[in-house]
C-alpha positions as a Markdown table, in Angstrom:
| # | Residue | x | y | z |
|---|---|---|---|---|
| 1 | Unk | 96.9 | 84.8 | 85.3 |
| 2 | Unk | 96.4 | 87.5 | 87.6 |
| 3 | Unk | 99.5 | 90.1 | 88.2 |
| 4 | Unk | 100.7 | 88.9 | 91.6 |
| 5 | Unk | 100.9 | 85.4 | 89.9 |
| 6 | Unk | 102.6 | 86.6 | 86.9 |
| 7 | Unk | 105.2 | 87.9 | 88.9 |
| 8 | Unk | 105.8 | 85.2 | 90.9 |
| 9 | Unk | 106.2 | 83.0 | 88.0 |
| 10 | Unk | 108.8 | 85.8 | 87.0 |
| 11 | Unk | 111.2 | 85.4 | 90.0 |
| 12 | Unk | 111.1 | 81.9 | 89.4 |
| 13 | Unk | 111.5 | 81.8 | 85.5 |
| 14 | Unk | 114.1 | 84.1 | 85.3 |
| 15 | Unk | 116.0 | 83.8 | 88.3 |
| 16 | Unk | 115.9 | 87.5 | 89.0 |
| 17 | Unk | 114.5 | 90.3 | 90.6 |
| 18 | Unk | 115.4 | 93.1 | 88.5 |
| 19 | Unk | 112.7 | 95.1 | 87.6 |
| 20 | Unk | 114.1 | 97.3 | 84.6 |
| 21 | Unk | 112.7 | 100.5 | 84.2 |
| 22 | Unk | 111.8 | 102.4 | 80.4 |
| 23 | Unk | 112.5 | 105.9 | 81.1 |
| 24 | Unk | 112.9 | 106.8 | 77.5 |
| 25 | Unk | 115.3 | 110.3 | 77.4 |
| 26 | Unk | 115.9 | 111.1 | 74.0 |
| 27 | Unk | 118.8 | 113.1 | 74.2 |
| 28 | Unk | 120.7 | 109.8 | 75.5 |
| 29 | Unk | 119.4 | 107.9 | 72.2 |
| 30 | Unk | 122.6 | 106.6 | 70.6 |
| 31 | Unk | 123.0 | 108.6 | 67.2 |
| 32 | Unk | 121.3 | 105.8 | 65.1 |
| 33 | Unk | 118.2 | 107.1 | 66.5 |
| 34 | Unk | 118.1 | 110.0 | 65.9 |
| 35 | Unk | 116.3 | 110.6 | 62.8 |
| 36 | Unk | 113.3 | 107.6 | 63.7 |
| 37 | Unk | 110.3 | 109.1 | 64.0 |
| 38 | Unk | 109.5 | 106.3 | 66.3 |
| 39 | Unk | 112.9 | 106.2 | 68.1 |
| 40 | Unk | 111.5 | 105.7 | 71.4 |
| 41 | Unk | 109.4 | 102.3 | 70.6 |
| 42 | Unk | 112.4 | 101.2 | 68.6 |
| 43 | Unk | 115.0 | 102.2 | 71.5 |
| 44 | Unk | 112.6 | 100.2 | 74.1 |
| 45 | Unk | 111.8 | 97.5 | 72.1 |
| 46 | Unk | 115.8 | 96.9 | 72.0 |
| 47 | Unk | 116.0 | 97.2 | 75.6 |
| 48 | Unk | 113.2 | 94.3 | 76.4 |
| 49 | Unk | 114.5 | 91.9 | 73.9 |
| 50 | Unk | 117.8 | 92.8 | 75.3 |
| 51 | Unk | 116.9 | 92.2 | 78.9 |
| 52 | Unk | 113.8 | 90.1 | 78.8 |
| 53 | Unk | 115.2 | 86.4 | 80.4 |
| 54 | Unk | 117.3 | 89.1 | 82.8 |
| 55 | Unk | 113.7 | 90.9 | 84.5 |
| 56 | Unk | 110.9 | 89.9 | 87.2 |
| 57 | Unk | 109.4 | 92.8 | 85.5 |
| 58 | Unk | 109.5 | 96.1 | 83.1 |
| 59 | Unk | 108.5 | 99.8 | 84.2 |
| 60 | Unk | 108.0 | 102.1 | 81.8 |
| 61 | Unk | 107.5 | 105.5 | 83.0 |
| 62 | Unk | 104.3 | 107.8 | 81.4 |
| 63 | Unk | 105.9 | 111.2 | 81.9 |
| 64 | Unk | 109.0 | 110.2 | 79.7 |
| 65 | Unk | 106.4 | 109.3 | 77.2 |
| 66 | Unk | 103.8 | 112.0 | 77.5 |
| 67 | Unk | 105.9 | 114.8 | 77.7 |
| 68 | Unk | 107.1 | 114.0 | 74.2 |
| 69 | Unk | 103.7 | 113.0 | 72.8 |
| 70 | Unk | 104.7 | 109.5 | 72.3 |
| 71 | Unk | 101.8 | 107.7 | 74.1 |
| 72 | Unk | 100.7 | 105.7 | 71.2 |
| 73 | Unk | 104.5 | 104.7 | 71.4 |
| 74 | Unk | 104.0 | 103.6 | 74.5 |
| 75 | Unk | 100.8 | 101.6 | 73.5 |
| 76 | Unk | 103.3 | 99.9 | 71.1 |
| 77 | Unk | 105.9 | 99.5 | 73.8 |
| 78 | Unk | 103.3 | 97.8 | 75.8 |
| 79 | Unk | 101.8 | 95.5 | 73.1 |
| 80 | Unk | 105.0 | 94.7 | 72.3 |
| 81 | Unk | 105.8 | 93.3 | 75.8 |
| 82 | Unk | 102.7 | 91.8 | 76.8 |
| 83 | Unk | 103.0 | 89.6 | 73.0 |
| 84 | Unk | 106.8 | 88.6 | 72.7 |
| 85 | Unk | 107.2 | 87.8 | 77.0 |
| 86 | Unk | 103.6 | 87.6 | 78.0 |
| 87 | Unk | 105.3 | 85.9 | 81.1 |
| 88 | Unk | 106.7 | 89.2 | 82.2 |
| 89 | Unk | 104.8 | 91.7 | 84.2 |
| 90 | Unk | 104.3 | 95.4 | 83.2 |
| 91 | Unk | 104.1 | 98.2 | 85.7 |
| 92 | Unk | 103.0 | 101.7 | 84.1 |
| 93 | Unk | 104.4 | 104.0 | 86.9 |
| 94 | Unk | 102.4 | 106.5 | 86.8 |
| 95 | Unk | 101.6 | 107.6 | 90.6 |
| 96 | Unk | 98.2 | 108.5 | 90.2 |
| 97 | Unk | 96.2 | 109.8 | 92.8 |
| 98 | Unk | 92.5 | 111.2 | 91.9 |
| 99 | Unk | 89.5 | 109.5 | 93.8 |
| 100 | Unk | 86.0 | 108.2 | 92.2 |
| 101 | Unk | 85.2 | 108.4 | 88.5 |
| 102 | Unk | 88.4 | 110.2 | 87.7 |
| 103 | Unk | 90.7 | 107.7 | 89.3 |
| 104 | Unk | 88.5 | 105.4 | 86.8 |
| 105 | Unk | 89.5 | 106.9 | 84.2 |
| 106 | Unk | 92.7 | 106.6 | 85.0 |
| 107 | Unk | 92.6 | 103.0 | 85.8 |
| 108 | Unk | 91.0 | 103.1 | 82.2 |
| 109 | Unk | 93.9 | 104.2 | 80.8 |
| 110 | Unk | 96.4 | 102.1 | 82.6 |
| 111 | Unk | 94.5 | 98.4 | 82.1 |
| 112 | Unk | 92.7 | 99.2 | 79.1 |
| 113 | Unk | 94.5 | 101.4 | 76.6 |
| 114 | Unk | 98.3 | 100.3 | 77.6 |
| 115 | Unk | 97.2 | 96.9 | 79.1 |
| 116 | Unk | 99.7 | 97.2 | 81.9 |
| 117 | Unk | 99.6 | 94.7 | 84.8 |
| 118 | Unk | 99.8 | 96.7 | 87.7 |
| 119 | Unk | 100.5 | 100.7 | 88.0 |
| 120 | Unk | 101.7 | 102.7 | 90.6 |
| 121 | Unk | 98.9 | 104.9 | 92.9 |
| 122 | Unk | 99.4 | 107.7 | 95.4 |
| 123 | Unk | 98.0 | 106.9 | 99.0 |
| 124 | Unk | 97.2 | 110.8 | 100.0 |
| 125 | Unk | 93.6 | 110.9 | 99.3 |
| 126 | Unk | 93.0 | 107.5 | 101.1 |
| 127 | Unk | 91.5 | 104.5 | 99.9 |
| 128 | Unk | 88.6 | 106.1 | 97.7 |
| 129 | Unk | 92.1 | 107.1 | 95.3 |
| 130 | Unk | 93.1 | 103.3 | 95.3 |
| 131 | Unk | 89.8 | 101.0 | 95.3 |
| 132 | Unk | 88.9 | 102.1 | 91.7 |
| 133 | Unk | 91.5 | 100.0 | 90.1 |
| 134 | Unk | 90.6 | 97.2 | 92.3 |
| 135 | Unk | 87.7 | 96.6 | 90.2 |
| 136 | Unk | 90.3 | 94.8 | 88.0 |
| 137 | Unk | 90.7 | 92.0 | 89.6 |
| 138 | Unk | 93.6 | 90.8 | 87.5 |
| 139 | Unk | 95.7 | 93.5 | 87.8 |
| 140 | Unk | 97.7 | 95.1 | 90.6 |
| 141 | Unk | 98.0 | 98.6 | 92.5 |
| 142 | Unk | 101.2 | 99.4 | 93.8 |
| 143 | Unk | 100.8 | 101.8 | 96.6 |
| 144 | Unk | 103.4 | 104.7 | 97.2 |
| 145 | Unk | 104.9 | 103.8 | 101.1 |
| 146 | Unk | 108.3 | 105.0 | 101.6 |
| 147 | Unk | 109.7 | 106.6 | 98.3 |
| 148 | Unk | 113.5 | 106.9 | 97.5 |
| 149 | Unk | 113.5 | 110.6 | 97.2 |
| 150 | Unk | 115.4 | 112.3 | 100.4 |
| 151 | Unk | 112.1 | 114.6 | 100.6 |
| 152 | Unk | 109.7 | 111.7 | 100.9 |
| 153 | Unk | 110.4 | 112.3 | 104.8 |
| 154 | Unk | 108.8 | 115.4 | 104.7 |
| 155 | Unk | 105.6 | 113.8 | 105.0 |
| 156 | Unk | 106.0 | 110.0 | 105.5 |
| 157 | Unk | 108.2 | 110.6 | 108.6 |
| 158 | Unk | 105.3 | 112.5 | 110.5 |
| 159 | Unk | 104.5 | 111.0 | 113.6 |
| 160 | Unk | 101.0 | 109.6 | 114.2 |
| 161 | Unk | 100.0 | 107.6 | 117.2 |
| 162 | Unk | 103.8 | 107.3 | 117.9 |
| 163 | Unk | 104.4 | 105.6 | 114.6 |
| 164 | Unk | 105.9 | 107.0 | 111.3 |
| 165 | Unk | 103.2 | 107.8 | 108.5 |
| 166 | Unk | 104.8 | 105.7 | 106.3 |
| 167 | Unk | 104.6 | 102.6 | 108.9 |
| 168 | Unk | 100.6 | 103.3 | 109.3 |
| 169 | Unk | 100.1 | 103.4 | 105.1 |
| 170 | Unk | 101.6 | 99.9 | 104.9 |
| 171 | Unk | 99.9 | 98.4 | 107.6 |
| 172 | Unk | 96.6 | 100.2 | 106.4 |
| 173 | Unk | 97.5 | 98.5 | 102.5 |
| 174 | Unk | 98.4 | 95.3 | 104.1 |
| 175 | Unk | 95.2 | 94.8 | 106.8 |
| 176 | Unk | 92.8 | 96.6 | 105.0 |
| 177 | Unk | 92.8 | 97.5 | 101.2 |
| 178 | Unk | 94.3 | 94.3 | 100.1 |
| 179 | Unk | 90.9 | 92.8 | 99.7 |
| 180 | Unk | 91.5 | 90.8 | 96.4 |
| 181 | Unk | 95.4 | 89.9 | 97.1 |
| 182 | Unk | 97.0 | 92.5 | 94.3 |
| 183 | Unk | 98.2 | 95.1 | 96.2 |
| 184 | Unk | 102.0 | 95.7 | 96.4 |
| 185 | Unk | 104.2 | 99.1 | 97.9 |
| 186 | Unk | 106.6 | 101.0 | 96.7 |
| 187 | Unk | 109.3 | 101.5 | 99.2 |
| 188 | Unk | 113.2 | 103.1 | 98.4 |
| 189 | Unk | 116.3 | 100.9 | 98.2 |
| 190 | Unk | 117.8 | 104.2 | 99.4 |
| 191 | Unk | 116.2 | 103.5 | 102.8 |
| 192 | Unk | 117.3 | 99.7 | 104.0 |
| 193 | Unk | 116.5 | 100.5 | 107.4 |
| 194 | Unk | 112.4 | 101.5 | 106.6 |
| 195 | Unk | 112.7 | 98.7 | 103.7 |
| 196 | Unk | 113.1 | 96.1 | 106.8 |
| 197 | Unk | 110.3 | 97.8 | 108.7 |
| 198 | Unk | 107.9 | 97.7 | 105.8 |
| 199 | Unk | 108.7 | 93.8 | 105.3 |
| 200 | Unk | 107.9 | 93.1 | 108.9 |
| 201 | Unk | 104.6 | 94.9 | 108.5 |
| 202 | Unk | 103.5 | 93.5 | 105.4 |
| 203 | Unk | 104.9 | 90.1 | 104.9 |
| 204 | Unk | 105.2 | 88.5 | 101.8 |
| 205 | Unk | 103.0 | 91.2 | 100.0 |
| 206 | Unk | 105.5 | 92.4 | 96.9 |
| 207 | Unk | 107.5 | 95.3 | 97.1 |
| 208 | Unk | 108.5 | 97.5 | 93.9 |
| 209 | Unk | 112.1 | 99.0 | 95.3 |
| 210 | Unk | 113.4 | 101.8 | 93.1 |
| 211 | Unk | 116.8 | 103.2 | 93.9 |
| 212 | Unk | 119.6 | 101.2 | 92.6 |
| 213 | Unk | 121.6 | 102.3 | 89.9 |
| 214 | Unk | 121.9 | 105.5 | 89.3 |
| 215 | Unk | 120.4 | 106.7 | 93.0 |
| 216 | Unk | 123.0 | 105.0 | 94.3 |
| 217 | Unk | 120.9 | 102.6 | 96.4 |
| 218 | Unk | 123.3 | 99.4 | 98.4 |
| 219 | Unk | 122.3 | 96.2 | 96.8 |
| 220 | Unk | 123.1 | 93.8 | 99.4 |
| 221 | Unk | 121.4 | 96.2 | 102.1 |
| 222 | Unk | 118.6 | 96.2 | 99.7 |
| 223 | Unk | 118.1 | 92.5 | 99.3 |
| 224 | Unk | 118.5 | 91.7 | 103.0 |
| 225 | Unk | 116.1 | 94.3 | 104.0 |
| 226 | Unk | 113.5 | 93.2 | 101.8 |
| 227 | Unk | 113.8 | 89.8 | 100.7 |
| 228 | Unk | 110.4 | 87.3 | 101.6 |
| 229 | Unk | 111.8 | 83.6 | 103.8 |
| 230 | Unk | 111.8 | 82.5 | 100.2 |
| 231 | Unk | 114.8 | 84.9 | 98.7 |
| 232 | Unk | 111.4 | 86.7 | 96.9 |
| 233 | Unk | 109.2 | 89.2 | 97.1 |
| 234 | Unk | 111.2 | 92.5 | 95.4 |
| 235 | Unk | 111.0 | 94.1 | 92.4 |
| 236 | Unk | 114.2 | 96.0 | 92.7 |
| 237 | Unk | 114.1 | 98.7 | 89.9 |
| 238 | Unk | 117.0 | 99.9 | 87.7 |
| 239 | Unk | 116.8 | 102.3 | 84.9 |
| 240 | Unk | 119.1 | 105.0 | 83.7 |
| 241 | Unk | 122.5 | 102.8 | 84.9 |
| 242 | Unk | 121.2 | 99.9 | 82.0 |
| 243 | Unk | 119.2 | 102.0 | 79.5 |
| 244 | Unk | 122.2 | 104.5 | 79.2 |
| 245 | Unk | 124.8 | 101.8 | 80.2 |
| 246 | Unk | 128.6 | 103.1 | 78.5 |
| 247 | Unk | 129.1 | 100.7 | 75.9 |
| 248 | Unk | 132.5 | 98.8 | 75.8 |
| 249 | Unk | 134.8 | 97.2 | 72.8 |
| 250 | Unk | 132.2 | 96.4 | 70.0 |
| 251 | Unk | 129.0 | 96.9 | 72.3 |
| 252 | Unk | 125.9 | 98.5 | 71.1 |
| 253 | Unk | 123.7 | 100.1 | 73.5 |
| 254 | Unk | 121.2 | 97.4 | 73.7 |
| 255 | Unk | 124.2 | 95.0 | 74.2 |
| 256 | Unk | 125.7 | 97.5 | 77.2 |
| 257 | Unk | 122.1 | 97.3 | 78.4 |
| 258 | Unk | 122.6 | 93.8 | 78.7 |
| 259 | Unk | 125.8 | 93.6 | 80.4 |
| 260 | Unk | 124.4 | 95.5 | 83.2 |
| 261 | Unk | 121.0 | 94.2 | 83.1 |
| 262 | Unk | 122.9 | 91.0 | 83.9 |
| 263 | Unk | 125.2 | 92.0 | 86.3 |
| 264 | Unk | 122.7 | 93.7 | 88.6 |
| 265 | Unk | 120.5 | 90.7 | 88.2 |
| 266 | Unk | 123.9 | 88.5 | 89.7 |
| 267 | Unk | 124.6 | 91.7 | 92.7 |
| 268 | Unk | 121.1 | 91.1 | 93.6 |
| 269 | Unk | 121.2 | 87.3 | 93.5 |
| 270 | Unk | 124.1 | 86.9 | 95.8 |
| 271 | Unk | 122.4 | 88.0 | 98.3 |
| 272 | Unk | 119.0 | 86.5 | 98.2 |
């Protein structure tokens, strides 16, 4: 099953388009943790058995990983997933953006070593930075579009033949680079108003929406922007508001984790 099916399965399965993200920050680790010497694949592992019938998808994040050393954690993380809820989608987001043998190499890495279903690529060195990790037909590239940062608009509100930058990279993924069907965009819950745009351009090609949560992005905004005709077609990304969720009465963190796993699953649900 390629990725693009996988993750349609996903929204149906699970009823959900919650897309939790792994951004592993160990000085947030609950005090039981401390002292692992694998406390990150223990903490994650919690959080997907915790919030696996709750997710379309899960995200980790390489630089929380590799900035620590904990790759081979990661690999765990990852072979964990992809054996206990083979049904649910992994996206490495790792934004990479090289061109020819190096981007290779780092398709290598993403499908190969961590066995991830789709990872996140840059867009700024055109499509020679994207088609390497088309050659996996199976798996997905997720194109940066309209990012949730406010200084994204430094460069994808350019104007170019009277048309945002940001406009022309989706229609350019959509029309043109999406030869084999597993290309999806990244585009900001923080932005509703470009999120709409980029639906109209690209129809029911996926969209991976970070900025809920802790950015603060408006769910039902969110889901009305981007939803396909068929109350799809989002991953809508949450990650430090249910991996560091404040536990309550008897509550452990993976249990708090839950809580708000599942009640951002039921925001975004109203509303689809």
């Amino acid at each position: 099953m390629n990725f693009i099916n996988k993750l349609s399965a996903a929204w149906t399965t699970n009823n959900s388009l919650l897309c939790v993200g792994l951004d592993p920050d160990l000085a947030r680790f609950p005090a039981q943790l401390a002292s692992e010497p694998d406390a990150i694949y223990l903490f994650c592992k919690e959080i997907i058995d915790a919030t696996a019938d709750l997710a379309c998808s899960f995200k980790p994040q390489i630089a929380y990983f590799a900035a620590l050393g904990a790759e081979g954690q990661l690999e765990r993380i990852c072979a964990y997933a992809r054996q206990h809820y083979p049904h649910i989608p992994v996206i490495l987001d790792a934004k990479r953006g090289d061109i020819g043998a190096t981007a290779r190499q780092y398709a290598r890495e993403a499908f190969d070593r961590y066995g991830a279903d789709a990872v996140t690529v840059n867009p700024y060195m055109g499509f020679d930075s994207v088609e390497p990790y088309m050659e996996w037909t199976d798996r997905g590239a997720i194109v940066l579009c309209r990012t949730s940062n406010p200084g994204g608009s430094d460069l994808q509100f350019l104007m170019a033949d009277g048309k945002p930058l940001y406009q022309h990279v989706a229609r350019m993924v959509a029309d043109t680079w999406n030869k084999n069907g597993q290309c999806a965009l990244v585009v900001g819950a923080t932005f509703p108003e470009e999120l709409a745009q980029v639906r109209a351009i690209v129809g029911e090609m996926p969209l991976l929406v970070p900025g809920v949560g802790a950015q603060g992005g408006d769910v039902e905004a969110t889901v009305r922007s981007g939803r396909t005709a068929s109350g799809a077609g989002m991953m809508i990304n949450s990650s430090r508001a249910i991996l560091y969720a404040t536990a309550q009465g008897s509550e452990d963190f993976a249990a708090a984790a839950r809580r708000v796993a599942t009640e951002t699953r039921d925001a975004i649900n109203l509303y689809r």
